[in-house]
Amino acid sequence: PKLVESQVIGGIIRGVSYAIYEDRIMDAASGHQLNANVDQYKMVGSRETPAIEVLLMEQIGAQSSTDARGIAEASNVATSAAIANAFYNATGKRIRTLPMNPANVLATLSA
């Protein structure tokens, strides 16, 4: 259970990072990524990571012939939608651009 919990937490952290911070900047002329290193490509850090409580539910029955199941994928995918829906619930405006950085938030609020 601890390994599963850690996988879910990692997936949520990646989802938060993707939703709010990560923005791949490309050079239109060359097609090269302009922020291709860890100094320039912004990702969520430990200071920005929220407290995360994981609730696990037992699932009975095999999902595959090996009884293997995906864990972190579900938490990663759902996080951006959860953050966008929280923004909508707070403001009444749908943000449809990732990342949900200050510039995109302000553009959505002023539209």
Short mmCIF file of N, CA and C in Angstrom, two decimals:
data_model
loop_
_atom_site.label_atom_id
_atom_site.label_comp_id
_atom_site.label_asym_id
_atom_site.label_seq_id
_atom_site.Cartn_x
_atom_site.Cartn_y
_atom_site.Cartn_z
N PRO A 1 0.81 -1.22 0.00
CA PRO A 1 0.00 0.00 0.00
C PRO A 1 0.85 1.28 0.00
N LYS A 2 2.00 1.27 0.66
CA LYS A 2 2.83 2.47 0.70
C LYS A 2 3.39 2.79 -0.68
N LEU A 3 3.79 1.79 -1.41
CA LEU A 3 4.30 2.00 -2.77
C LEU A 3 3.20 2.55 -3.68
N VAL A 4 2.01 2.01 -3.55
CA VAL A 4 0.88 2.49 -4.35
C VAL A 4 0.58 3.94 -3.99
N GLU A 5 0.56 4.26 -2.70
CA GLU A 5 0.32 5.64 -2.25
C GLU A 5 1.37 6.59 -2.82
N SER A 6 2.63 6.18 -2.79
CA SER A 6 3.70 7.01 -3.34
C SER A 6 3.54 7.22 -4.84
N GLN A 7 3.11 6.19 -5.55
CA GLN A 7 2.87 6.32 -6.99
C GLN A 7 1.75 7.32 -7.28
N VAL A 8 0.68 7.27 -6.49
CA VAL A 8 -0.43 8.20 -6.68
C VAL A 8 0.02 9.62 -6.38
N ILE A 9 0.76 9.81 -5.30
CA ILE A 9 1.27 11.15 -4.95
C ILE A 9 2.16 11.68 -6.07
N GLY A 10 3.04 10.84 -6.58
CA GLY A 10 3.91 11.26 -7.69
C GLY A 10 3.11 11.65 -8.92
N GLY A 11 2.05 10.90 -9.21
CA GLY A 11 1.20 11.23 -10.35
C GLY A 11 0.49 12.57 -10.16
N ILE A 12 0.03 12.84 -8.96
CA ILE A 12 -0.63 14.12 -8.68
C ILE A 12 0.36 15.26 -8.80
N ILE A 13 1.55 15.09 -8.27
CA ILE A 13 2.57 16.14 -8.38
C ILE A 13 2.89 16.42 -9.85
N ARG A 14 3.03 15.39 -10.66
CA ARG A 14 3.27 15.60 -12.10
C ARG A 14 2.09 16.31 -12.74
N GLY A 15 0.88 15.96 -12.35
CA GLY A 15 -0.31 16.61 -12.89
C GLY A 15 -0.38 18.08 -12.53
N VAL A 16 -0.03 18.42 -11.28
CA VAL A 16 0.00 19.82 -10.85
C VAL A 16 1.06 20.57 -11.66
N SER A 17 2.21 19.96 -11.82
CA SER A 17 3.29 20.59 -12.57
C SER A 17 2.87 20.85 -14.01
N TYR A 18 2.26 19.86 -14.64
CA TYR A 18 1.81 20.00 -16.02
C TYR A 18 0.73 21.07 -16.14
N ALA A 19 -0.18 21.11 -15.19
CA ALA A 19 -1.31 22.04 -15.25
C ALA A 19 -0.90 23.49 -15.03
N ILE A 20 0.07 23.72 -14.16
CA ILE A 20 0.36 25.09 -13.74
C ILE A 20 1.71 25.62 -14.23
N TYR A 21 2.71 24.76 -14.34
CA TYR A 21 4.06 25.25 -14.60
C TYR A 21 4.63 24.93 -15.97
N GLU A 22 4.46 23.71 -16.43
CA GLU A 22 5.21 23.24 -17.59
C GLU A 22 4.73 23.87 -18.89
N ASP A 23 5.66 24.45 -19.61
CA ASP A 23 5.35 25.10 -20.88
C ASP A 23 6.55 24.94 -21.80
N ARG A 24 6.41 24.09 -22.80
CA ARG A 24 7.50 23.87 -23.75
C ARG A 24 7.49 25.00 -24.76
N ILE A 25 8.57 25.76 -24.81
CA ILE A 25 8.68 26.91 -25.71
C ILE A 25 9.51 26.50 -26.92
N MET A 26 8.91 26.62 -28.10
CA MET A 26 9.56 26.17 -29.32
C MET A 26 9.93 27.36 -30.21
N ASP A 27 11.04 27.25 -30.90
CA ASP A 27 11.44 28.22 -31.91
C ASP A 27 10.71 27.85 -33.20
N ALA A 28 9.84 28.74 -33.66
CA ALA A 28 9.03 28.45 -34.84
C ALA A 28 9.87 28.22 -36.09
N ALA A 29 10.98 28.92 -36.20
CA ALA A 29 11.81 28.81 -37.40
C ALA A 29 12.59 27.49 -37.44
N SER A 30 13.20 27.13 -36.33
CA SER A 30 14.07 25.95 -36.32
C SER A 30 13.37 24.68 -35.82
N GLY A 31 12.30 24.86 -35.04
CA GLY A 31 11.64 23.71 -34.45
C GLY A 31 12.32 23.20 -33.20
N HIS A 32 13.35 23.90 -32.74
CA HIS A 32 14.06 23.50 -31.53
C HIS A 32 13.35 24.03 -30.29
N GLN A 33 13.44 23.24 -29.22
CA GLN A 33 12.89 23.68 -27.94
C GLN A 33 13.85 24.69 -27.31
N LEU A 34 13.31 25.84 -26.89
CA LEU A 34 14.15 26.90 -26.34
C LEU A 34 14.40 26.75 -24.84
N ASN A 35 13.58 25.98 -24.17
CA ASN A 35 13.76 25.78 -22.73
C ASN A 35 13.94 24.28 -22.44
N ALA A 36 14.94 23.71 -23.05
CA ALA A 36 15.12 22.25 -23.02
C ALA A 36 16.00 21.75 -21.88
N ASN A 37 16.31 22.58 -20.89
CA ASN A 37 17.12 22.09 -19.78
C ASN A 37 16.42 22.38 -18.45
N VAL A 38 16.92 21.79 -17.38
CA VAL A 38 16.25 21.91 -16.08
C VAL A 38 16.31 23.31 -15.50
N ASP A 39 17.22 24.14 -15.98
CA ASP A 39 17.27 25.53 -15.51
C ASP A 39 16.15 26.37 -16.10
N GLN A 40 15.73 26.06 -17.30
CA GLN A 40 14.75 26.89 -18.01
C GLN A 40 13.35 26.29 -18.05
N TYR A 41 13.23 24.97 -18.00
CA TYR A 41 11.92 24.32 -18.06
C TYR A 41 11.35 24.26 -16.66
N LYS A 42 10.31 25.02 -16.41
CA LYS A 42 9.76 25.14 -15.06
C LYS A 42 8.89 23.94 -14.71
N MET A 43 9.14 23.40 -13.52
CA MET A 43 8.36 22.30 -12.98
C MET A 43 8.04 22.60 -11.52
N VAL A 44 7.03 21.96 -11.00
CA VAL A 44 6.66 22.16 -9.61
C VAL A 44 7.80 21.67 -8.70
N GLY A 45 8.04 22.41 -7.65
CA GLY A 45 9.05 22.04 -6.67
C GLY A 45 8.41 21.65 -5.35
N SER A 46 9.22 21.26 -4.41
CA SER A 46 8.69 20.81 -3.12
C SER A 46 7.95 21.92 -2.39
N ARG A 47 8.34 23.16 -2.58
CA ARG A 47 7.66 24.28 -1.90
C ARG A 47 6.26 24.52 -2.46
N GLU A 48 6.04 24.20 -3.72
CA GLU A 48 4.74 24.43 -4.35
C GLU A 48 3.83 23.21 -4.27
N THR A 49 4.34 22.10 -3.79
CA THR A 49 3.56 20.87 -3.75
C THR A 49 2.56 20.92 -2.59
N PRO A 50 1.28 20.71 -2.89
CA PRO A 50 0.29 20.74 -1.82
C PRO A 50 0.34 19.48 -0.97
N ALA A 51 -0.27 19.54 0.20
CA ALA A 51 -0.44 18.33 1.01
C ALA A 51 -1.40 17.41 0.26
N ILE A 52 -1.06 16.15 0.18
CA ILE A 52 -1.86 15.20 -0.60
C ILE A 52 -2.25 14.04 0.31
N GLU A 53 -3.53 13.77 0.37
CA GLU A 53 -4.03 12.62 1.12
C GLU A 53 -4.55 11.60 0.12
N VAL A 54 -4.05 10.40 0.20
CA VAL A 54 -4.43 9.34 -0.73
C VAL A 54 -5.37 8.38 -0.02
N LEU A 55 -6.50 8.12 -0.63
CA LEU A 55 -7.45 7.14 -0.12
C LEU A 55 -7.51 5.99 -1.12
N LEU A 56 -7.13 4.81 -0.67
CA LEU A 56 -7.10 3.64 -1.55
C LEU A 56 -8.33 2.77 -1.30
N MET A 57 -8.85 2.24 -2.37
CA MET A 57 -9.98 1.32 -2.28
C MET A 57 -9.54 -0.03 -2.82
N GLU A 58 -9.91 -1.08 -2.12
CA GLU A 58 -9.56 -2.41 -2.58
C GLU A 58 -10.38 -2.77 -3.81
N GLN A 59 -9.71 -3.34 -4.78
CA GLN A 59 -10.39 -3.77 -5.99
C GLN A 59 -10.21 -5.28 -6.11
N ILE A 60 -11.30 -5.97 -6.24
CA ILE A 60 -11.25 -7.43 -6.31
C ILE A 60 -11.41 -7.84 -7.77
N GLY A 61 -10.59 -8.78 -8.18
CA GLY A 61 -10.68 -9.28 -9.55
C GLY A 61 -9.53 -8.78 -10.39
N ALA A 62 -9.03 -9.65 -11.22
CA ALA A 62 -7.89 -9.32 -12.06
C ALA A 62 -8.28 -8.34 -13.16
N GLN A 63 -7.37 -7.46 -13.47
CA GLN A 63 -7.55 -6.52 -14.57
C GLN A 63 -6.94 -7.06 -15.86
N SER A 64 -6.01 -7.98 -15.71
CA SER A 64 -5.32 -8.54 -16.87
C SER A 64 -4.89 -9.96 -16.53
N SER A 65 -4.28 -10.61 -17.47
CA SER A 65 -3.84 -11.99 -17.23
C SER A 65 -2.75 -12.06 -16.16
N THR A 66 -2.05 -10.96 -15.91
CA THR A 66 -1.00 -10.95 -14.89
C THR A 66 -1.45 -10.27 -13.61
N ASP A 67 -2.70 -9.81 -13.55
CA ASP A 67 -3.25 -9.08 -12.42
C ASP A 67 -2.54 -7.74 -12.20
N ALA A 68 -1.89 -7.23 -13.25
CA ALA A 68 -1.22 -5.93 -13.16
C ALA A 68 -2.24 -4.82 -13.32
N ARG A 69 -2.00 -3.71 -12.63
CA ARG A 69 -2.90 -2.56 -12.70
C ARG A 69 -2.08 -1.28 -12.82
N GLY A 70 -2.62 -0.32 -13.53
CA GLY A 70 -2.00 1.00 -13.57
C GLY A 70 -2.36 1.77 -12.31
N ILE A 71 -1.44 2.56 -11.82
CA ILE A 71 -1.69 3.30 -10.57
C ILE A 71 -1.61 4.80 -10.80
N ALA A 72 -0.44 5.32 -11.14
CA ALA A 72 -0.23 6.77 -11.17
C ALA A 72 -0.87 7.45 -12.36
N GLU A 73 -1.15 6.70 -13.42
CA GLU A 73 -1.70 7.32 -14.62
C GLU A 73 -3.01 8.05 -14.33
N ALA A 74 -3.89 7.42 -13.58
CA ALA A 74 -5.20 8.02 -13.30
C ALA A 74 -5.07 9.31 -12.50
N SER A 75 -4.16 9.35 -11.55
CA SER A 75 -4.00 10.57 -10.75
C SER A 75 -3.35 11.68 -11.56
N ASN A 76 -2.46 11.34 -12.46
CA ASN A 76 -1.80 12.34 -13.30
C ASN A 76 -2.78 12.98 -14.27
N VAL A 77 -3.58 12.18 -14.94
CA VAL A 77 -4.49 12.67 -15.96
C VAL A 77 -5.60 13.54 -15.36
N ALA A 78 -6.12 13.17 -14.23
CA ALA A 78 -7.27 13.88 -13.64
C ALA A 78 -6.90 15.21 -12.99
N THR A 79 -5.64 15.42 -12.67
CA THR A 79 -5.25 16.60 -11.90
C THR A 79 -5.49 17.90 -12.65
N SER A 80 -5.13 17.99 -13.91
CA SER A 80 -5.35 19.23 -14.67
C SER A 80 -6.82 19.60 -14.72
N ALA A 81 -7.66 18.60 -14.96
CA ALA A 81 -9.11 18.86 -15.01
C ALA A 81 -9.63 19.31 -13.65
N ALA A 82 -9.12 18.71 -12.58
CA ALA A 82 -9.56 19.11 -11.24
C ALA A 82 -9.17 20.55 -10.94
N ILE A 83 -7.97 20.94 -11.31
CA ILE A 83 -7.52 22.32 -11.07
C ILE A 83 -8.33 23.29 -11.94
N ALA A 84 -8.55 22.95 -13.19
CA ALA A 84 -9.35 23.81 -14.08
C ALA A 84 -10.78 23.95 -13.57
N ASN A 85 -11.36 22.87 -13.06
CA ASN A 85 -12.72 22.95 -12.52
C ASN A 85 -12.76 23.75 -11.22
N ALA A 86 -11.72 23.69 -10.41
CA ALA A 86 -11.66 24.53 -9.21
C ALA A 86 -11.60 26.00 -9.60
N PHE A 87 -10.85 26.31 -10.64
CA PHE A 87 -10.78 27.68 -11.15
C PHE A 87 -12.16 28.14 -11.62
N TYR A 88 -12.86 27.28 -12.34
CA TYR A 88 -14.21 27.60 -12.82
C TYR A 88 -15.17 27.82 -11.65
N ASN A 89 -15.11 26.94 -10.66
CA ASN A 89 -15.99 27.08 -9.50
C ASN A 89 -15.72 28.37 -8.74
N ALA A 90 -14.47 28.82 -8.73
CA ALA A 90 -14.12 30.05 -8.02
C ALA A 90 -14.43 31.30 -8.82
N THR A 91 -14.35 31.23 -10.14
CA THR A 91 -14.46 32.44 -10.96
C THR A 91 -15.64 32.46 -11.92
N GLY A 92 -16.19 31.30 -12.22
CA GLY A 92 -17.24 31.23 -13.23
C GLY A 92 -16.71 31.27 -14.65
N LYS A 93 -15.39 31.21 -14.82
CA LYS A 93 -14.77 31.25 -16.15
C LYS A 93 -14.00 29.95 -16.39
N ARG A 94 -14.12 29.45 -17.60
CA ARG A 94 -13.40 28.23 -17.99
C ARG A 94 -12.03 28.60 -18.54
N ILE A 95 -11.00 28.05 -17.93
CA ILE A 95 -9.65 28.23 -18.47
C ILE A 95 -9.37 27.02 -19.36
N ARG A 96 -8.98 27.27 -20.59
CA ARG A 96 -8.82 26.19 -21.56
C ARG A 96 -7.40 26.13 -22.12
N THR A 97 -6.48 26.82 -21.49
CA THR A 97 -5.10 26.86 -21.97
C THR A 97 -4.17 26.39 -20.86
N LEU A 98 -3.29 25.48 -21.20
CA LEU A 98 -2.26 25.04 -20.26
C LEU A 98 -0.93 25.59 -20.70
N PRO A 99 -0.07 25.96 -19.78
CA PRO A 99 -0.27 25.87 -18.35
C PRO A 99 -1.18 26.98 -17.84
N MET A 100 -1.76 26.76 -16.68
CA MET A 100 -2.61 27.76 -16.05
C MET A 100 -1.71 28.72 -15.26
N ASN A 101 -0.84 29.40 -15.99
CA ASN A 101 0.10 30.33 -15.38
C ASN A 101 -0.57 31.70 -15.23
N PRO A 102 0.07 32.64 -14.55
CA PRO A 102 -0.56 33.95 -14.35
C PRO A 102 -1.03 34.63 -15.63
N ALA A 103 -0.25 34.56 -16.70
CA ALA A 103 -0.65 35.21 -17.96
C ALA A 103 -1.93 34.59 -18.51
N ASN A 104 -2.02 33.27 -18.52
CA ASN A 104 -3.22 32.61 -19.04
C ASN A 104 -4.43 32.81 -18.12
N VAL A 105 -4.19 32.85 -16.82
CA VAL A 105 -5.28 33.11 -15.87
C VAL A 105 -5.83 34.51 -16.07
N LEU A 106 -4.94 35.50 -16.16
CA LEU A 106 -5.39 36.89 -16.36
C LEU A 106 -6.11 37.06 -17.69
N ALA A 107 -5.62 36.40 -18.73
CA ALA A 107 -6.29 36.48 -20.04
C ALA A 107 -7.69 35.88 -19.96
N THR A 108 -7.83 34.78 -19.25
CA THR A 108 -9.15 34.15 -19.09
C THR A 108 -10.08 35.04 -18.28
N LEU A 109 -9.58 35.63 -17.22
CA LEU A 109 -10.42 36.49 -16.38
C LEU A 109 -10.86 37.75 -17.10
N SER A 110 -10.03 38.26 -18.00
CA SER A 110 -10.37 39.50 -18.69
C SER A 110 -11.21 39.27 -19.95
N ALA A 111 -11.36 38.03 -20.36
CA ALA A 111 -12.14 37.71 -21.57
C ALA A 111 -13.64 37.79 -21.31
#
